Short mmCIF file of C-alpha atoms (C1' of nucleotides) in Angstrom, two decimals:
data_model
loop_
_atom_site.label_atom_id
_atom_site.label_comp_id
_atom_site.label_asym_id
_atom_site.label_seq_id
_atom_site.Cartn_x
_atom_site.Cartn_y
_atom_site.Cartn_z
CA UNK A 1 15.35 -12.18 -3.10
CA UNK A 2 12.26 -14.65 -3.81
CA UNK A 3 9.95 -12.14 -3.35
CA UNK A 4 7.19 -13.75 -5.58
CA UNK A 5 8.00 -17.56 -5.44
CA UNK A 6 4.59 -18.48 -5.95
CA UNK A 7 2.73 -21.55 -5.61
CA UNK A 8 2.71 -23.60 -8.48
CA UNK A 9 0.30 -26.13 -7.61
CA UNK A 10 -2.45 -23.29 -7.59
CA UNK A 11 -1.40 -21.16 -10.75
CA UNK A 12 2.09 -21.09 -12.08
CA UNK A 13 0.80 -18.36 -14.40
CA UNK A 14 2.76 -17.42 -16.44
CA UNK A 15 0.88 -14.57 -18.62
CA UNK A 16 0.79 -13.50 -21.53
CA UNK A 17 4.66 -12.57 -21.98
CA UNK A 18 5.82 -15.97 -19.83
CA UNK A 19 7.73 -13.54 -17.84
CA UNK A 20 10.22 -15.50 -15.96
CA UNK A 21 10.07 -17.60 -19.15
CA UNK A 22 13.22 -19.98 -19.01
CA UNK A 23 11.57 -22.18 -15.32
CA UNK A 24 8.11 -21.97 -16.71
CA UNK A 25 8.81 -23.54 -20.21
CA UNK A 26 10.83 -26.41 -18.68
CA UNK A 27 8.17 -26.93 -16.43
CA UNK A 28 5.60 -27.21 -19.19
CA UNK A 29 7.92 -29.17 -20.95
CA UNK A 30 7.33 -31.76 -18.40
CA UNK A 31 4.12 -33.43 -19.00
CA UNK A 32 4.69 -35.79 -15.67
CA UNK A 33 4.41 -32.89 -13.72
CA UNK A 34 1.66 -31.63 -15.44
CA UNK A 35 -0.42 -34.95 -14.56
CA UNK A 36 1.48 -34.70 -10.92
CA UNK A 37 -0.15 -31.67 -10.65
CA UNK A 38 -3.87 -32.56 -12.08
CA UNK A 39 -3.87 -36.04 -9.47
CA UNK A 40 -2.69 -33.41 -6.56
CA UNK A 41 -5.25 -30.69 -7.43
CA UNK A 42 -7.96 -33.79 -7.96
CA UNK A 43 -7.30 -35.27 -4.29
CA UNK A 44 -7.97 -31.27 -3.49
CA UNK A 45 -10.91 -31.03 -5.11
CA UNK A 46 -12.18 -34.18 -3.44
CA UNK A 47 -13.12 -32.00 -0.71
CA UNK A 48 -16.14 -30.18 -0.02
CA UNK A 49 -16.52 -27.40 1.96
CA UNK A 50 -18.76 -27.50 4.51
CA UNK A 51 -20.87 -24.79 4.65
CA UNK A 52 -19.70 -23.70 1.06
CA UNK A 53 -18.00 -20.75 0.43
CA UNK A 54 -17.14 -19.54 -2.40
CA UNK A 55 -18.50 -19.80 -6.37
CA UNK A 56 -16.19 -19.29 -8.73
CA UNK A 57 -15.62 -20.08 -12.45
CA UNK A 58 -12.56 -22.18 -13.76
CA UNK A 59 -11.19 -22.39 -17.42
CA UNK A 60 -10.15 -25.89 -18.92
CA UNK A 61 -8.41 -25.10 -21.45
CA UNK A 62 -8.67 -28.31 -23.42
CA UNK A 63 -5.71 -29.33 -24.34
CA UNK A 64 -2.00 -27.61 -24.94
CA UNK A 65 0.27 -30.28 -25.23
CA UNK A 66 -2.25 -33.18 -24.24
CA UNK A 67 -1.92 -31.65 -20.83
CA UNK A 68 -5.86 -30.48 -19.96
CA UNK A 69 -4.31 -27.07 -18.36
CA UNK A 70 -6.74 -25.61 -15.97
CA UNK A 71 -7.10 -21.96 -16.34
CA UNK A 72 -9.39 -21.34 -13.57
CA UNK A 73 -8.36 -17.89 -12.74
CA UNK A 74 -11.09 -17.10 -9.46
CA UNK A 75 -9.43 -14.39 -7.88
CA UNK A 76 -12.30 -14.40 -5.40
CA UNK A 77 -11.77 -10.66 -5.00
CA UNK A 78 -14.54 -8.99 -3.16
CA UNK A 79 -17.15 -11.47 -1.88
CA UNK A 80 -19.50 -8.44 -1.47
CA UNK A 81 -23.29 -9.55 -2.57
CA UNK A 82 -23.18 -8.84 -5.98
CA UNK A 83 -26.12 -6.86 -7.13
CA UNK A 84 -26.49 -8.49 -10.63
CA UNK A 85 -23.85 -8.05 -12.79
CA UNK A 86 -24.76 -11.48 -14.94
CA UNK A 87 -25.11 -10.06 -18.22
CA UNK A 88 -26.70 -13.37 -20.05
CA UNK A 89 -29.39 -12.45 -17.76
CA UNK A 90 -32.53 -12.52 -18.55
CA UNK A 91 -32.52 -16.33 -19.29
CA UNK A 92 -33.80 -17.58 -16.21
CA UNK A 93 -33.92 -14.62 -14.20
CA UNK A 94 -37.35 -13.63 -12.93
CA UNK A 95 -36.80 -9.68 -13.51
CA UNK A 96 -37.19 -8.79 -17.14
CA UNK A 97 -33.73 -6.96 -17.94
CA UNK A 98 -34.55 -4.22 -19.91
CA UNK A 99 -33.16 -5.36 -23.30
CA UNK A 100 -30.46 -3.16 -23.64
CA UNK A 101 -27.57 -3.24 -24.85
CA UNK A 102 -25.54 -5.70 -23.07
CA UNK A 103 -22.38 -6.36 -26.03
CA UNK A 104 -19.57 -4.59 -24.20
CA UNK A 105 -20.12 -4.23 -21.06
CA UNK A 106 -21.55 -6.36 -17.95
CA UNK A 107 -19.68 -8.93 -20.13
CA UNK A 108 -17.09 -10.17 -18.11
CA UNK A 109 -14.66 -10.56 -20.73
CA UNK A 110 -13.09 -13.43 -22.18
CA UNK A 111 -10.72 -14.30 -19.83
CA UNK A 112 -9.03 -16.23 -22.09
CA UNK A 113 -8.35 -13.73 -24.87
CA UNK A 114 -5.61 -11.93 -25.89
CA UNK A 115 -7.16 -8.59 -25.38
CA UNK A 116 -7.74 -9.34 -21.76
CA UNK A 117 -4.48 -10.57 -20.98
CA UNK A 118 -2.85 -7.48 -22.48
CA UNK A 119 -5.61 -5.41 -20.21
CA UNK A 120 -3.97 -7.44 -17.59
CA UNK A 121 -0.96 -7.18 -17.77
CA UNK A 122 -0.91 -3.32 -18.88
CA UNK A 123 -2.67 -2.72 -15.61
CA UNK A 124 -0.23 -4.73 -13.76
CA UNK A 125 2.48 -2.36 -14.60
CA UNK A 126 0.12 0.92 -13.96
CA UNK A 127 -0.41 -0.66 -10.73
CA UNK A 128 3.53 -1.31 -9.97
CA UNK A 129 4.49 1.68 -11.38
CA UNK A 130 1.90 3.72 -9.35
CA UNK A 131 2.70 1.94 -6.29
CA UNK A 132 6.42 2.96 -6.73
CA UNK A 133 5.40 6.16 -6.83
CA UNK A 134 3.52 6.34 -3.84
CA UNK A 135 6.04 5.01 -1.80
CA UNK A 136 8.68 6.79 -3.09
CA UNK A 137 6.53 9.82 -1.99
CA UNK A 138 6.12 8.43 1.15
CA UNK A 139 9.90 8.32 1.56
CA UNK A 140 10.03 11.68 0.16
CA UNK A 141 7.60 12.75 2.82
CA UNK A 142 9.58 11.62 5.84
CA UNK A 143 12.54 13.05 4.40
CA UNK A 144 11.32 16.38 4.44
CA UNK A 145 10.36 15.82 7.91
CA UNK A 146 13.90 15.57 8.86
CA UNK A 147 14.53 18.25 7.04
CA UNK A 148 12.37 20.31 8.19
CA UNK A 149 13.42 19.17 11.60
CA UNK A 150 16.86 20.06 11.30
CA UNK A 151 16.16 23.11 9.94
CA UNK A 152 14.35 23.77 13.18
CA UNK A 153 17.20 23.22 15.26
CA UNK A 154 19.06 25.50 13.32
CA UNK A 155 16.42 28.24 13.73
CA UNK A 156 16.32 27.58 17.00
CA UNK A 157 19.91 27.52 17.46
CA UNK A 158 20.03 31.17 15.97
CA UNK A 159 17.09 32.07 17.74
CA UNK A 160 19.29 31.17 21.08
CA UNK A 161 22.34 33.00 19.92
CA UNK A 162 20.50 36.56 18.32
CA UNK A 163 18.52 36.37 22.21
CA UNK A 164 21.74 35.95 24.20
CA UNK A 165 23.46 38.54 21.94
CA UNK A 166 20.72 41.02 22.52
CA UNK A 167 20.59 40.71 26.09
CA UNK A 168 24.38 41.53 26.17
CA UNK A 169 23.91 44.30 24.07
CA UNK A 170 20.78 45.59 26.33
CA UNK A 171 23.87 44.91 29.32
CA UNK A 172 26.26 46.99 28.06
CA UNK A 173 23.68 49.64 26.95
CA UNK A 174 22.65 50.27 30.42
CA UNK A 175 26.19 50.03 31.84
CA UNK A 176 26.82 53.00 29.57
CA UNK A 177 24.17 54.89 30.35
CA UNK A 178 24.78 54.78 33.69
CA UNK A 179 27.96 56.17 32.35
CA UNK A 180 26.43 58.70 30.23
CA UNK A 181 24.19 59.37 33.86
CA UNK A 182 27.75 59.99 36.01
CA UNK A 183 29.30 61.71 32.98
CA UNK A 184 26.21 64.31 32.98
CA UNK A 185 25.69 65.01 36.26
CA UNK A 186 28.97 63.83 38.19
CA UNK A 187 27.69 66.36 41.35
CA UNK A 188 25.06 63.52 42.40
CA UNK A 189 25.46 62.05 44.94
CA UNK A 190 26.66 58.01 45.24
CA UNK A 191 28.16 56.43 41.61
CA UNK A 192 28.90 52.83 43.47
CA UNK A 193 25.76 51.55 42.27
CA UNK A 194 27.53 51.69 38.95
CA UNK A 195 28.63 48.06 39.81
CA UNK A 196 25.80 46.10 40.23
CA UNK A 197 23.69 47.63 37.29
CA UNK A 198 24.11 43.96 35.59
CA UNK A 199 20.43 43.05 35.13
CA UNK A 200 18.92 45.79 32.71
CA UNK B 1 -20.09 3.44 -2.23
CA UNK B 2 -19.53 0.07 -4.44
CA UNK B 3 -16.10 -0.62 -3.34
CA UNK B 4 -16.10 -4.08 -4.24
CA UNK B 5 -18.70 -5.23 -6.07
CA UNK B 6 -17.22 -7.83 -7.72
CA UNK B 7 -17.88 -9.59 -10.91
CA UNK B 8 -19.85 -12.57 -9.44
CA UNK B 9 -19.62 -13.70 -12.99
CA UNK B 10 -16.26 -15.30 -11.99
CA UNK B 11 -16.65 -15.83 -8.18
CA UNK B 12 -19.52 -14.60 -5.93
CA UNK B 13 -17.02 -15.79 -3.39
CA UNK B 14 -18.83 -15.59 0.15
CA UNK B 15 -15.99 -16.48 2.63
CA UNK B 16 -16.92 -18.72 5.34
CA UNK B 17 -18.27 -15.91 7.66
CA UNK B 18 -20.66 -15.05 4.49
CA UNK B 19 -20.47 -10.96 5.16
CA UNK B 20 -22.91 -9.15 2.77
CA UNK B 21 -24.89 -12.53 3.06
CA UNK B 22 -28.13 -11.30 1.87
CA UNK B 23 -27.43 -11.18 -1.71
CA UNK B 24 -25.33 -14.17 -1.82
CA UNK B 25 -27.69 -16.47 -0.54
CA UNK B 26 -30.39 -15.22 -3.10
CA UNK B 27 -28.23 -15.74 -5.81
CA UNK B 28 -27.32 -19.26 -4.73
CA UNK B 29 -31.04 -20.04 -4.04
CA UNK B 30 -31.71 -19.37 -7.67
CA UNK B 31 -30.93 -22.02 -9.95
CA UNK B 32 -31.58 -20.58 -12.93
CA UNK B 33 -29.02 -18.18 -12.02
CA UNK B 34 -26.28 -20.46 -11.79
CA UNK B 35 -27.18 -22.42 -14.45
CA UNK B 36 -26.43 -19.32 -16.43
CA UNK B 37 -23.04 -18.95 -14.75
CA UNK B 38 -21.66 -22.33 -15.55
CA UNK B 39 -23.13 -21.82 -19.28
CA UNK B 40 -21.12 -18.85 -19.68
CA UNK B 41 -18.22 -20.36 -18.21
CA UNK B 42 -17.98 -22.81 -20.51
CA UNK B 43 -18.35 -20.56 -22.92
CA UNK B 44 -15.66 -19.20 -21.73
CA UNK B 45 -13.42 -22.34 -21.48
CA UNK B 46 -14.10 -23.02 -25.08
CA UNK B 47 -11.61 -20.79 -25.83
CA UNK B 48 -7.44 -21.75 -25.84
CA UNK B 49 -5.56 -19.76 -24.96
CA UNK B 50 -2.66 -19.33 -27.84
CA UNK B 51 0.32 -19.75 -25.96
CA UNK B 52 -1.49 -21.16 -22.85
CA UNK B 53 -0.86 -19.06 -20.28
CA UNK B 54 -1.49 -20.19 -16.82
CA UNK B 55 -2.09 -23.27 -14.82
CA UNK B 56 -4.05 -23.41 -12.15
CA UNK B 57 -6.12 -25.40 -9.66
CA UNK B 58 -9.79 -25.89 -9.31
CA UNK B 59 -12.27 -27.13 -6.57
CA UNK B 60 -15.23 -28.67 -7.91
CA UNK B 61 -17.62 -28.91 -5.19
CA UNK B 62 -19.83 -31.57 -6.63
CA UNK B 63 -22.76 -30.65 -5.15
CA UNK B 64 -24.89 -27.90 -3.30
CA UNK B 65 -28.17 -27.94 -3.99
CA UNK B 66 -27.80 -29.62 -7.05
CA UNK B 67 -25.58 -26.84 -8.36
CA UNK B 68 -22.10 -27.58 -9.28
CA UNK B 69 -20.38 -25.31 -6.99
CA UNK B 70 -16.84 -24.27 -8.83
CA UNK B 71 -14.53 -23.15 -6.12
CA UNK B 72 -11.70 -22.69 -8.33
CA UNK B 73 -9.51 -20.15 -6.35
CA UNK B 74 -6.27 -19.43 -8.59
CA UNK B 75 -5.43 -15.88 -7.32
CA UNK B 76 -2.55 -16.65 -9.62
CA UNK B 77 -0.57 -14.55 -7.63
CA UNK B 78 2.92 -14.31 -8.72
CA UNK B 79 4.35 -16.20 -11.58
CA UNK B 80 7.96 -16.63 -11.36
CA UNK B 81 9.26 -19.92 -12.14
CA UNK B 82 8.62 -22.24 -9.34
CA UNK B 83 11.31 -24.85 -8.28
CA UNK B 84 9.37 -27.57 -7.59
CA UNK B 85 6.94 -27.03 -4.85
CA UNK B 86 4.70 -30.23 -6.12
CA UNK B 87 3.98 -32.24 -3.25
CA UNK B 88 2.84 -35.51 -4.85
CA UNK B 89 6.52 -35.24 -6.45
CA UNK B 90 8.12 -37.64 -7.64
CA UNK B 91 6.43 -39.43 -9.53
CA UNK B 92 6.94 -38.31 -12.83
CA UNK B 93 9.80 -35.77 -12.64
CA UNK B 94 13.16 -35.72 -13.96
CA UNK B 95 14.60 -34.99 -10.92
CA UNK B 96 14.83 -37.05 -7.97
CA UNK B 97 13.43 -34.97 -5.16
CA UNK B 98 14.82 -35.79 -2.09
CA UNK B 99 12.86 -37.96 0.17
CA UNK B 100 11.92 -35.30 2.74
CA UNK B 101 9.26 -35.00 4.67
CA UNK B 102 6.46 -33.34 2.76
CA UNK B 103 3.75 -34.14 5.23
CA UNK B 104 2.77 -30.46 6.53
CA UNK B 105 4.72 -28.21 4.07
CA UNK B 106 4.91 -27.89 0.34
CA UNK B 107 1.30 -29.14 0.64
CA UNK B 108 -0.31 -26.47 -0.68
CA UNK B 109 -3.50 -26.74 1.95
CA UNK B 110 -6.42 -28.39 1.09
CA UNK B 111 -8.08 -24.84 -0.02
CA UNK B 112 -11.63 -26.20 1.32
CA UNK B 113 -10.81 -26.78 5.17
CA UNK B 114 -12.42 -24.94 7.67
CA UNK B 115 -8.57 -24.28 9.26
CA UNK B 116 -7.85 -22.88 5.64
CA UNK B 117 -10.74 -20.58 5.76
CA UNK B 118 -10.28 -19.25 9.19
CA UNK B 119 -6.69 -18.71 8.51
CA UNK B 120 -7.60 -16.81 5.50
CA UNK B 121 -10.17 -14.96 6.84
CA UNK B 122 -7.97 -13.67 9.98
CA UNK B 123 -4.95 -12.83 7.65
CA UNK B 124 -7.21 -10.88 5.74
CA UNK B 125 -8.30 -9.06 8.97
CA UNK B 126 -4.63 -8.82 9.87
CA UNK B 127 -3.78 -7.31 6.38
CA UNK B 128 -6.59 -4.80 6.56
CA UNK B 129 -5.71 -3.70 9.76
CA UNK B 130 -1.58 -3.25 8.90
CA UNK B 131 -2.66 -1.63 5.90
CA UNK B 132 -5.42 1.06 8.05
CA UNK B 133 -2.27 2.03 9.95
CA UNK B 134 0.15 2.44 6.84
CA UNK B 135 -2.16 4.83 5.68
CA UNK B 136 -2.63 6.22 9.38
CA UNK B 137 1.73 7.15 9.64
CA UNK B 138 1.46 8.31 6.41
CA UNK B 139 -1.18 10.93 7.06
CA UNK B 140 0.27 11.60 10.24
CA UNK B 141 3.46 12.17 8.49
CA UNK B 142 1.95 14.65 6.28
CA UNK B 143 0.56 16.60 9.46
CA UNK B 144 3.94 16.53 11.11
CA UNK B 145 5.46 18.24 7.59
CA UNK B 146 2.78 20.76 7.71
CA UNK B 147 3.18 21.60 11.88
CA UNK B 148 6.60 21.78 11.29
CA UNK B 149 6.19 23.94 8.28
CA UNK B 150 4.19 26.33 10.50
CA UNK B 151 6.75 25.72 13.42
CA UNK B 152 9.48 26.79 11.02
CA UNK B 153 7.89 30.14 9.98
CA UNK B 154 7.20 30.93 13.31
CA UNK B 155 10.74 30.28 14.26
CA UNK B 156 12.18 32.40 11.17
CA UNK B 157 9.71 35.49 12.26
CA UNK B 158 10.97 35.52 15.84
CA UNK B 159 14.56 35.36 13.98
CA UNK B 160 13.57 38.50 11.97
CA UNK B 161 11.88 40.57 15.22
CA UNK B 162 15.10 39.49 17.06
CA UNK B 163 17.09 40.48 14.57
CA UNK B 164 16.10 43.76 14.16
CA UNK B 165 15.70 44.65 17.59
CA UNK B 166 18.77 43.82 17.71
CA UNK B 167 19.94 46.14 14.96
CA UNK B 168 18.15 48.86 16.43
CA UNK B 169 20.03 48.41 19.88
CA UNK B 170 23.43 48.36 18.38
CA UNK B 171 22.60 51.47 16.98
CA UNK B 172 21.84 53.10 19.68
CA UNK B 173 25.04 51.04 21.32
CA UNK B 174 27.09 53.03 18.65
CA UNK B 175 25.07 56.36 19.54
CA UNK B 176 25.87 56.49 23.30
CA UNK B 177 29.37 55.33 22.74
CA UNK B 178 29.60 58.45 20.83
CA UNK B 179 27.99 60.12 23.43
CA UNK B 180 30.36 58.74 25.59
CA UNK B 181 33.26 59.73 23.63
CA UNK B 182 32.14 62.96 23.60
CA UNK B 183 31.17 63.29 27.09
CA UNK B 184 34.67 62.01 28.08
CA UNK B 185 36.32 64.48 25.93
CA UNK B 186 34.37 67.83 25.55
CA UNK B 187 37.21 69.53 24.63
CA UNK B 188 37.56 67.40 20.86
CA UNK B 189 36.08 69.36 18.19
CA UNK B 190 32.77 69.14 17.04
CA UNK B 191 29.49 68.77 19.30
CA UNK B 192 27.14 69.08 17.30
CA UNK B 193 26.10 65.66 16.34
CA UNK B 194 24.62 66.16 19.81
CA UNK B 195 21.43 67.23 18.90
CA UNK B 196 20.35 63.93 17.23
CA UNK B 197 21.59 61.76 20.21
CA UNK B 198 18.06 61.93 21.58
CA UNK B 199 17.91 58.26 21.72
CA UNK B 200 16.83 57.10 25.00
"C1'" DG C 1 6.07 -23.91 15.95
"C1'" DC C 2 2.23 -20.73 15.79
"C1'" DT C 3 0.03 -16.28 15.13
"C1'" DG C 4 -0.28 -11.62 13.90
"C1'" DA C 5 2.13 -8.06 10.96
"C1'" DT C 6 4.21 -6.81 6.61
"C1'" DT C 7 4.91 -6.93 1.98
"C1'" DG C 8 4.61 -7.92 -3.04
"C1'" DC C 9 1.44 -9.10 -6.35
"C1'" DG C 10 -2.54 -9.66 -9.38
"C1'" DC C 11 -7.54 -8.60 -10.21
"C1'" DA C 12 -11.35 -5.55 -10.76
"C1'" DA C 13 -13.74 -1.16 -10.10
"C1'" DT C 14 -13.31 3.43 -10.57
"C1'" DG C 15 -11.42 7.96 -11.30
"C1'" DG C 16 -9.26 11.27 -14.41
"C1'" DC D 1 -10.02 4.23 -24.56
"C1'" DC D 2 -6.03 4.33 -21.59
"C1'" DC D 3 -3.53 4.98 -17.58
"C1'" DA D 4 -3.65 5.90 -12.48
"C1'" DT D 5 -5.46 4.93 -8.14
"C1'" DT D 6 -7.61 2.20 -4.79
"C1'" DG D 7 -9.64 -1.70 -2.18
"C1'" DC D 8 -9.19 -6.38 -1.71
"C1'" DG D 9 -7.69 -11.18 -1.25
"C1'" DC D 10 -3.76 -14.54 -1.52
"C1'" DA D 11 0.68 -16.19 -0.25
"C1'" DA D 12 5.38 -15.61 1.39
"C1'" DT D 13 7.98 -13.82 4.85
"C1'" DC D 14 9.00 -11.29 9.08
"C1'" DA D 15 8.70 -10.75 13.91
"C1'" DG D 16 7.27 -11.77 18.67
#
DNA sequence: GCTGATTGCGCAATGG
DNA sequence: CCCATTGCGCAATCAG
């Protein structure tokens, strides 16, 4: 249990469908803790970092309550140089961008809107669902290997039994045909090596 | 190629270590550039969300060149209701939280430090590296279902050869023992099945 | 108690 | 356009 007690003081988001309503709602309920949480996150923010690392973007969303709730939403994902995905562009930029058509795409997306938080959370799913799948083929995977491993020992097993089987069965040929030999021609001379004809 | 070109639009995090500097620092160096990026950002925070969805944190650096550095960082990982990990506390909740200690846990971190960082960073390294040999088993895995695939169809041909050689032997068992029979008793009836007993 | 290893999760890019 | 997959970072938890 607990798997994805999260932080709170850093995001307590609670998407679009306020899964794991009931906690959240009480919590935003509580204006105090809002402001607990805004003097907290301030004393954070007095810090600098020293050789800065990171730019990000927040969100303040104004106001929802009288509480100033503070989207943010950074993610700081890759940190890979970003070849130039700004799509106002051109504004200060010294390259002309080519004015295409820039309404869609290289727009970020409102990270605020409806749409995106349906894109979200849509791909949130995909991205459980797939991951259940993957493991459960994993699992599947090493099943089969013991399957396929037991199955070996059976084969083997057989394997074992058919070989000792046929080496009796090559035994008792020869005895016989020793048999068959001293049955043919019972004039020869000795027959006591009948005895020791064991090993084919 | 482009694994992780992120969206610099809502990070152009660089991590203390600063990998794929290059690009980063040219972006910070320009100005304009980031002028652009907190434009569109408050753009962006004009916006309310209807049913306010998340709350998170955010790191103003005040200054870096003369940019306004947003660290933000909300990851907002999970969002299941969380008890009450506010530090500050008190203060304005309902509840009386228990005067623990709160000194080193429940405080969230201060997000800038270098310890934070470098904690981070190596966690990331660790994660990477667990997650390298996941995927190593797993292929492994899949080659140890195909060897013993192969194993297994080896195992079930040597079954077959054994089986039939040991078919054939039996037969031949069954021939001499008639041979036998009639060796031991010329005087039964008929002999000529003899002709065909050329078997060995 | 700390550190690396695992794990669940969300985000974004990309593939189909 | 949507879903599926994948790489990645964060945070919680496990394990030594």
């Amino acid at each position: 249990m607990f798997e994805g007690k999260e932080n709170l003081f850093f995001q307590a988001q609670m998407g679009s469908t306020l899964r794991g309503s009931g906690t959240c709602e009480d919590f935003l309920a509580d204006q105090t803790i809002d402001h607990l949480v805004l003097i907290s996150t301030c004393s954070v923010l007095t810090r600098e970092r020293a050789q800065m690392s990171k730019v990000s973007q927040q969100n303040t969303t104004p106001s929802v309550n009288g509480i100033s709730v503070i989207h943010t939403q950074a993610h700081a994902s890759g940190l890979q140089q970003v070849p130039q995905l700004v799509p106002a562009g051109p504004g200060g930029g010294g390259k002309a961008v080519p004015p295409s058509k820039q309404s869609k795409k290289s727009l970020p997306m409102d990270r605020n809107s409806d749409e995106y938080r349906q894109r979200r959370e849509r791909n949130n799913m995909a991205v459980k669902k797939s991951r259940l799948k993957s493991k459960q083929k994993a699992q599947d995977t090493l099943q089969r290997v013991n399957q396929l491993k037991e199955e070996n020992e059976r084969l083997e097993a057989k394997i074992k039994l058919l070989t000792k089987e046929l080496s009796v069965l090559k035994d008792l040929f020869l005895e016989h045909a020793h048999n068959l030999a001293d049955n043919v021609q019972p004039s020869s001379t000795e027959n006591t090596t009948d005895s020791d004809n064991a090993g084919q």
